Coordinates of C-alpha atoms in Angstrom, one line a residue:
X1 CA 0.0 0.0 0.0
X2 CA 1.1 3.2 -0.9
X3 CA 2.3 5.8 1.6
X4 CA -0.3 8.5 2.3
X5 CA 0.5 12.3 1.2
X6 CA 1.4 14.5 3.9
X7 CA 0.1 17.9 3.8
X8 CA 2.1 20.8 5.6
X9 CA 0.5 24.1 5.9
X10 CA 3.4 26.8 6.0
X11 CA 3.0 30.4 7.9
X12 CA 5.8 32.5 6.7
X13 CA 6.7 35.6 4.3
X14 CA 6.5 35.0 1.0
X15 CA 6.7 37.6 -1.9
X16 CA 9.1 40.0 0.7
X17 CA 12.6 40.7 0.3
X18 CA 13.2 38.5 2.8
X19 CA 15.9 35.9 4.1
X20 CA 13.2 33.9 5.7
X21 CA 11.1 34.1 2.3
X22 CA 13.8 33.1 0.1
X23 CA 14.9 30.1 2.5
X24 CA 11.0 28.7 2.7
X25 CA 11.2 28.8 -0.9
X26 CA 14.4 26.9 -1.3
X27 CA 12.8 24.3 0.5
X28 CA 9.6 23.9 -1.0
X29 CA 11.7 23.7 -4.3
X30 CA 13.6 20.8 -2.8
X31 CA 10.7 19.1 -2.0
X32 CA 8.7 19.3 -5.1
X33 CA 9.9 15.4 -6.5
X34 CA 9.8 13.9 -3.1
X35 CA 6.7 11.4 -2.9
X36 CA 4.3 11.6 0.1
X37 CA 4.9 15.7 0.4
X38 CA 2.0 18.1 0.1
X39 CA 3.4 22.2 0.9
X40 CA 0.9 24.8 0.1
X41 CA 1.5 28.3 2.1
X42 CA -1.4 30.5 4.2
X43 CA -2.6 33.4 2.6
X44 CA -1.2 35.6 5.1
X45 CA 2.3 36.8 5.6
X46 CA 4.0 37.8 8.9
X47 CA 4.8 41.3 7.9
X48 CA 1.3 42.0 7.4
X49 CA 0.1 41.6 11.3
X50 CA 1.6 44.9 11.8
X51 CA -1.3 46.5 9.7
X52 CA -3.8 44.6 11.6
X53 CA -6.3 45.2 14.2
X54 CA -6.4 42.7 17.4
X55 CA -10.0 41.6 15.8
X56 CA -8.3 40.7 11.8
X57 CA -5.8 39.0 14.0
X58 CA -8.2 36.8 15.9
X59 CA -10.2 36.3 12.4
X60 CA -6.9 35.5 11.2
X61 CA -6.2 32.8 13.4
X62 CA -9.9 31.2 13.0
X63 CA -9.2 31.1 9.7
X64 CA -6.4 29.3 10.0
X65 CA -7.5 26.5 12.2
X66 CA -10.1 26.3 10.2
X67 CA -8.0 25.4 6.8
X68 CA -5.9 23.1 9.4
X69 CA -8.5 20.7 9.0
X70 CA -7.3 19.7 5.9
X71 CA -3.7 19.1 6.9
X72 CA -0.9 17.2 9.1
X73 CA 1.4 19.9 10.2
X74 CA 1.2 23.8 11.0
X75 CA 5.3 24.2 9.7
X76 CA 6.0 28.0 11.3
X77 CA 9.1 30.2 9.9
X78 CA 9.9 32.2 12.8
X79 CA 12.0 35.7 13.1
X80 CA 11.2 38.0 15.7
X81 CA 11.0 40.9 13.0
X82 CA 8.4 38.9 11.3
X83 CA 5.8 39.2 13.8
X84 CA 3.7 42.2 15.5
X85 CA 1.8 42.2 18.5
X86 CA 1.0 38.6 19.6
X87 CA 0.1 37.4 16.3
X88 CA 2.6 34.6 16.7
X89 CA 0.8 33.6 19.8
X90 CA -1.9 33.4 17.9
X91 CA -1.1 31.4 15.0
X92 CA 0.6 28.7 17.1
X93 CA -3.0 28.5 19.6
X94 CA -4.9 28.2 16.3
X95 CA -2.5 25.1 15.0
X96 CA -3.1 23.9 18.5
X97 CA -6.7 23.8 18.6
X98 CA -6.9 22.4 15.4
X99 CA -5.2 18.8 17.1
X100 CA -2.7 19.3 13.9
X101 CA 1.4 18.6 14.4
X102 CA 3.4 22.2 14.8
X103 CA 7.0 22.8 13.2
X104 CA 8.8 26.0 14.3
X105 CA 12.1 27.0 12.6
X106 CA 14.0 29.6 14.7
X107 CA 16.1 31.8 12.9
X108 CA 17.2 33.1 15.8
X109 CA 17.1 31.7 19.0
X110 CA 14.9 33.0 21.5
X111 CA 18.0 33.0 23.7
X112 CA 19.8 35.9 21.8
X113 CA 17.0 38.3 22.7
X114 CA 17.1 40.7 25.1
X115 CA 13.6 40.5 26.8
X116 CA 14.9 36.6 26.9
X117 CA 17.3 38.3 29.8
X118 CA 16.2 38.0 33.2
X119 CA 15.7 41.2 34.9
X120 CA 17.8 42.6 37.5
X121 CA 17.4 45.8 39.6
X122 CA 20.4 48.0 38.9
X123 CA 19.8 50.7 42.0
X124 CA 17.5 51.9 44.3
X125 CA 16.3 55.2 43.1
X126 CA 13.1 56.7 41.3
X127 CA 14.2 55.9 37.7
X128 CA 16.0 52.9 38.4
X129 CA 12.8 51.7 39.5
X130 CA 11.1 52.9 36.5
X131 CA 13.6 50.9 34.4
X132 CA 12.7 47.8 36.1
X133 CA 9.2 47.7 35.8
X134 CA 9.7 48.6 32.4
X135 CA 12.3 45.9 31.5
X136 CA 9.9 43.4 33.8
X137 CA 7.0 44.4 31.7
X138 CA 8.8 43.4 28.3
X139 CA 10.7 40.6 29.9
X140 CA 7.0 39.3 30.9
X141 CA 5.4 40.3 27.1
X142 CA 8.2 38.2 25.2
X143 CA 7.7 35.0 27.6
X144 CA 4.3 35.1 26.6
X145 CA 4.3 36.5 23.0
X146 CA 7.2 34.5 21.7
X147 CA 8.3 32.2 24.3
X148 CA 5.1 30.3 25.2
X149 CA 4.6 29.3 21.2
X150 CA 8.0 27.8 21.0
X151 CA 6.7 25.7 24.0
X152 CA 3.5 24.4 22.4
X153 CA 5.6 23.0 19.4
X154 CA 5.5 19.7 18.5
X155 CA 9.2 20.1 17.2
X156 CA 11.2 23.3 16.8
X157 CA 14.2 23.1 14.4
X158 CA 17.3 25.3 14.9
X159 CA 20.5 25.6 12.4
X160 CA 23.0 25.5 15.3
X161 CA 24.3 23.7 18.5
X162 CA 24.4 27.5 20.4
X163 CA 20.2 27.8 19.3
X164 CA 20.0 24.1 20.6
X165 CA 21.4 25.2 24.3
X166 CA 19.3 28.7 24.6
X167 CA 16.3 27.0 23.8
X168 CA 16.8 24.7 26.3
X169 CA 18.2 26.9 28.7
X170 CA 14.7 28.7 28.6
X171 CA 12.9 25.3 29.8
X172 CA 11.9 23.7 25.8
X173 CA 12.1 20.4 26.3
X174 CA 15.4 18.9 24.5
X175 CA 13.4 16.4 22.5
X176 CA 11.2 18.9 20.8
X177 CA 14.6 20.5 19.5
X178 CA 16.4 18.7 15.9
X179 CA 19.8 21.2 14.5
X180 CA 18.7 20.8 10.7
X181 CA 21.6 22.2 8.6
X182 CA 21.6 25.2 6.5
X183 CA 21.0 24.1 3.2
X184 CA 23.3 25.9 -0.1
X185 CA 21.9 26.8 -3.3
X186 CA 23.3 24.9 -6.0
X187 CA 22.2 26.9 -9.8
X188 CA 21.3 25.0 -12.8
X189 CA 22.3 28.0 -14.5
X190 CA 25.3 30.3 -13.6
X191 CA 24.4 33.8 -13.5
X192 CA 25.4 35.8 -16.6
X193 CA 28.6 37.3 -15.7
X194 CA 28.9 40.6 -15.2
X195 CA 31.8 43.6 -15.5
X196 CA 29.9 45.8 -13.0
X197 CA 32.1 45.4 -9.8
X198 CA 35.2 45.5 -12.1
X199 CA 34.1 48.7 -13.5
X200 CA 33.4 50.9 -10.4
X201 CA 36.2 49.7 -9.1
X202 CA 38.6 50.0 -11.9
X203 CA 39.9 46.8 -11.7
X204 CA 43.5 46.1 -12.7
X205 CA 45.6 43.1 -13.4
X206 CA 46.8 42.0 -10.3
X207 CA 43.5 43.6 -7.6
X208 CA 42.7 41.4 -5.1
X209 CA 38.1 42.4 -4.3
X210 CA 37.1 41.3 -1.5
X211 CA 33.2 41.8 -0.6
X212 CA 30.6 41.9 2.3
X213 CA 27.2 40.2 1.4
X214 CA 23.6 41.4 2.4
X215 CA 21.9 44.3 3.4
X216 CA 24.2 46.9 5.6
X217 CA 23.9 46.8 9.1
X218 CA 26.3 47.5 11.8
X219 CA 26.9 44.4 13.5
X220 CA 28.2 42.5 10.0
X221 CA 31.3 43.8 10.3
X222 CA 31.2 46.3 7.7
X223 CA 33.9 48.8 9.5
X224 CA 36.2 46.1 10.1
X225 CA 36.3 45.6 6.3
X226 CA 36.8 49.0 5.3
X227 CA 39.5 49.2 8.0
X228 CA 41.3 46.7 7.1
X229 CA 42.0 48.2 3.5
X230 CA 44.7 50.1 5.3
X231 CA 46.7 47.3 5.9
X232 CA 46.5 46.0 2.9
X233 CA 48.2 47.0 -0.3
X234 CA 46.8 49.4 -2.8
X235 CA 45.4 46.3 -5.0
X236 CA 43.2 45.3 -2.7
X237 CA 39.5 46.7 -3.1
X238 CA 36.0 46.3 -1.1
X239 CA 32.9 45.6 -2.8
X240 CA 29.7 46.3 -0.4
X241 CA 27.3 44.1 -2.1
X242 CA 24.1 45.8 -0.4
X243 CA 22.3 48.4 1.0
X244 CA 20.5 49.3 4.0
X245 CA 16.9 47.9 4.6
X246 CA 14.2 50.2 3.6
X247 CA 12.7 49.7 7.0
X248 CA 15.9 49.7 9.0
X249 CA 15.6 52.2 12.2
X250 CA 19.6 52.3 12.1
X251 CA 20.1 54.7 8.6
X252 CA 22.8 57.0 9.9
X253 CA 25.0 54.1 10.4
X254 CA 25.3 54.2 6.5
X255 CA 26.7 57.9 6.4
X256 CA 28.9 56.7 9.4
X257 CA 30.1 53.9 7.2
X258 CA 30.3 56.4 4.2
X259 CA 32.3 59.1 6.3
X260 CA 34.7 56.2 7.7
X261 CA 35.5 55.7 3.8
X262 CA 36.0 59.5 3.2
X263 CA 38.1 60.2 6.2
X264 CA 40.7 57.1 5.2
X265 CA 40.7 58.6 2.0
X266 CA 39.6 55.5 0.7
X267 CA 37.2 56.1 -1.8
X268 CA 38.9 54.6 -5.1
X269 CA 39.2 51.7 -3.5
X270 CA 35.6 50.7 -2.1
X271 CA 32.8 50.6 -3.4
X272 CA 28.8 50.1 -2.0
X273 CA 25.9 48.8 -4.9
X274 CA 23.2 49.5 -2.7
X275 CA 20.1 47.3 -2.7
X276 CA 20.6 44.5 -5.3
X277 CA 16.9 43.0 -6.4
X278 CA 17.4 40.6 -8.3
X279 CA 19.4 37.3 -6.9
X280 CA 21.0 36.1 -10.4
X281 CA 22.4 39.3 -10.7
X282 CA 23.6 39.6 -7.1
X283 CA 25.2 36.1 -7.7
X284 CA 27.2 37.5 -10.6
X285 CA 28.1 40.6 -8.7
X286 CA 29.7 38.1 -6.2
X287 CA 31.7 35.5 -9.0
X288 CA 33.2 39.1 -10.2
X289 CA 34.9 39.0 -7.1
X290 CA 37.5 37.2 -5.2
X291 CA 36.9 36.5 -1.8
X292 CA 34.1 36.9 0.8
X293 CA 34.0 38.6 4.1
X294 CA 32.2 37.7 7.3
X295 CA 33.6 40.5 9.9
X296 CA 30.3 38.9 12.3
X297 CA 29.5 40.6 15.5
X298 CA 30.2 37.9 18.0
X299 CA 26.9 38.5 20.3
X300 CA 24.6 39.7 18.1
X301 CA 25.8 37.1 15.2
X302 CA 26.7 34.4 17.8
X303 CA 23.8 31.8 17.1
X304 CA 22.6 32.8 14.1
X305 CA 22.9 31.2 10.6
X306 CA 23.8 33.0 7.9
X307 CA 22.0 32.8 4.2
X308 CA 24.5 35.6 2.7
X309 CA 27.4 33.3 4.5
X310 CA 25.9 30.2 2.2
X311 CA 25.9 32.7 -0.9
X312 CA 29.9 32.1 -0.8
X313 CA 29.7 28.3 -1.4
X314 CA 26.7 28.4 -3.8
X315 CA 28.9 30.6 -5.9
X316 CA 32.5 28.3 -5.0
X317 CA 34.1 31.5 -3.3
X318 CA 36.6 31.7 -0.9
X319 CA 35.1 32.8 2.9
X320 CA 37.0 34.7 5.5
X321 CA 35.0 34.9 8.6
X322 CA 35.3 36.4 12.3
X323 CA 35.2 33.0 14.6
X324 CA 31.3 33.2 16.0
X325 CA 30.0 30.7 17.6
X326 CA 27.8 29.7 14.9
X327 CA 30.5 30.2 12.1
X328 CA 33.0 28.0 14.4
X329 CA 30.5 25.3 14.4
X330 CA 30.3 25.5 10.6
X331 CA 33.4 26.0 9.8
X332 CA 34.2 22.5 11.7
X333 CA 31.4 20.7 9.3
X334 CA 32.8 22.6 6.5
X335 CA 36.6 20.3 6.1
X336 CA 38.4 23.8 5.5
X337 CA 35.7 25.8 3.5
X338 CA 36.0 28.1 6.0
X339 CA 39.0 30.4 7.1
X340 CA 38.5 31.5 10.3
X341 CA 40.6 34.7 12.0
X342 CA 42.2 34.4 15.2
X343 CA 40.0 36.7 16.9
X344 CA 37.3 39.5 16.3
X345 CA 39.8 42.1 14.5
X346 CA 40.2 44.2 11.5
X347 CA 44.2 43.4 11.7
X348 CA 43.2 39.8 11.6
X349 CA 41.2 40.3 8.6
X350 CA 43.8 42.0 6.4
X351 CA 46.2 38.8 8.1
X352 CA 43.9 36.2 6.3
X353 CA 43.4 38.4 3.2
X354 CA 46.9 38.5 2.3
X355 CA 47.5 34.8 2.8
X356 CA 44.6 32.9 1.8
X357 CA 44.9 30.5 -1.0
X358 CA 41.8 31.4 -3.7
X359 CA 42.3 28.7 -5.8
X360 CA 42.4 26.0 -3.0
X361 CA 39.7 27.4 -0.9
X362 CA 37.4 27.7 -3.6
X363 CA 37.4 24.1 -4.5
X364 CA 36.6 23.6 -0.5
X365 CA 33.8 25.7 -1.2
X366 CA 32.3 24.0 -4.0
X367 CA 33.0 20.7 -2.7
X368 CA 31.0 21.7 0.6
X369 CA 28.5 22.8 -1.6
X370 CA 27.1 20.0 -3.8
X371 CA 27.6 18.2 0.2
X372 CA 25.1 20.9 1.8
X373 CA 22.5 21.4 -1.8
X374 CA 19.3 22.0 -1.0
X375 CA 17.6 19.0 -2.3
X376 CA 19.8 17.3 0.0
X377 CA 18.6 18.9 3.3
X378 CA 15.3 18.9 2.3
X379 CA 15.0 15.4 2.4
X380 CA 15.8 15.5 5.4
X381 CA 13.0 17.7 6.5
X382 CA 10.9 15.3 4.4
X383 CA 12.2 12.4 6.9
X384 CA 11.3 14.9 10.1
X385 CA 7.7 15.3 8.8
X386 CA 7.3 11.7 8.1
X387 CA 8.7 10.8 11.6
X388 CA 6.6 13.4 13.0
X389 CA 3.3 12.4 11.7
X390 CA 3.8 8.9 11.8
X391 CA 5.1 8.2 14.9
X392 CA 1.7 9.8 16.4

């Protein structure tokens, strides 16, 4: 007797210019020949509870336990940006009175939040008082927002051993936790090359570009690349593949970042696209280059896993990194696709820089790539929601 068709039901961004979207959709692609696997996504996204009224919430979520009727398993992308108000409450409580399985992915461990923090009292006076209420008042809104969902999973799946311990550490019980890799995109196609990198940059026999990857924000270790141009020779060049988020509430970072160039006298020798649209053509901006750059942010960066960092092995590049706990734990999965620096410096940067091997560490790369394809790993999500549904 043939295997009966399992039907997910996915809550998650979709048509955004989002990392979250773009993974989800990966996956859904790397599912498409596997037998047994239904995926079909809610009409909803995320982004758009921050439009919504407490009553299209609740209509919302009746809407969705209602179409759960129809399906095995509620599958929930999860990013604390993604969400307003308690919507995400919401949507888990509706998966949970529909009697249906519940998958969470956390891009980011609840851990690594702030409001995750338990609160201290830091004095005794009027407005240290007033902080403390204040900070007990979020602390007490994320536990029940954010935190409580994550404990009415049936499974919650994490891309890292550090995601694995903070969700334990905040009382998830370890078997509801599985670390599923982050999956690389492998192209049928090559992107069409391009000279555009080359051209603002006046590329030269002999130039070394190294790039940054994804949208600008100052805990990617931006600065430390721009820095570290100074201890390098004149042929090396920065490409800042990105630009800052539309909806970013950190803009004059970028005119920091700009003035930091200016000041170093350093303008021939980076240079920033700004928002880059289309994938294919962000992929060929990266092939026109020679190495990539992950200057990480070792707290805020610690547990998370990186889709711009994957964008280096999809497109067989070398990858320098900063040694984060999340890009350690890679790096040892990775046999050598990964240079890692010493410690969290710009001087370590330019130290890496000047002796990497290209050609050798961009085999590394491509070998770990057709390893970690997407179509691999999502057969092993197929395998979780088999096991899941099954095994009830």
């Amino acid at each position: 007797m043939a295997e009966r068709t399992i039907r997910v039901l996915h809550f998650s961004s979709r048509y955004e210019e989002c990392g979250v979207a773009k993974y989800l959709a990966h996956h859904i692609k790397g599912m498409e020949d596997a037998p047994g696997i239904h995926n079909e996504y809610f009409d909803v996204s995320p982004y758009e509870t921050y439009n919504m009224k407490q009553e299209d919430i609740q209509h919302m979520a009746e809407r969705l336990e209602a179409q759960l009727k129809d399906y095995d398993i509620l599958h929930v992308q999860h990013e604390f940006a993604l969400y307003a108000q308690d919507s995400f409450r919401r949507i888990v409580e509706a998966g949970k009175r529909s009697g249906k399985k519940i998958v969470i992915t956390a891009h980011l461990s609840p851990a690594q939040h702030q409001d995750s923090k338990p609160v201290h009292l830091h004095g005794l006076g009027p407005r240290s008082w007033s902080l403390f209420v204040r900070e007990i008042r979020r602390h007490n809104q994320f536990m029940k927002t954010h935190l409580a969902p994550f404990k009415m999973a049936d499974l919650i799946l994490v891309h890292n051993e550090l995601a694995v311990e903070g969700l334990k550490t905040l009382g998830v019980v370890p078997d509801r936790i599985r670390k599923l890799p982050h999956p690389v995109q492998l192209f049928e196609h090559p992107p069409k090359p391009t000279h555009y990198i080359a051209d603002h940059l006046n590329k030269k026999p002999g130039d070394v570009i190294y790039c940054t990857i994804g949208f600008i924000h100052r805990y990617k270790g931006i600065v430390q690349a721009v820095r570290a141009l100074k201890f390098l020779p004149d042929n090396y060049k920065l490409a800042i593949l990105g630009g800052m988020k539309q909806d970013s509430d950190d803009v004059p970072f970028y005119d920091k970042l700009t003035d930091l160039v200016n000041s170093l006298d350093l303008r021939d020798r980076v240079y920033i696209t700004g928002y880059v649209a289309d994938d294919d053509t962000l992929n060929a901006y990266i092939r026109e280059c020679d190495v990539c750059l992950y200057a990480y942010d070792r707290v805020y960066y610690a547990a998370v896993s990186s889709g711009s960092f994957n964008l280096a092995f999809a497109n067989g590049m070398p990858a320098i990194a900063f040694p984060t706990a999340s890009i350690k734990e890679l790096a040892d999965d990775a046999n050598g696709a990964v240079v890692l620096c010493e410690t969290f410096a710009y001087y370590e940067l330019a130290r890496e820089l000047k002796r990497i091997d290209l050609k050798s560490q961009a085999k590394l790369s491509v070998d770990y790539a057709k390893k970690m394809a997407w179509p691999n790993v999502s057969k092993q999500l197929v395998q979780i929601y088999k096991d899941l549904v099954f095994a009830s």
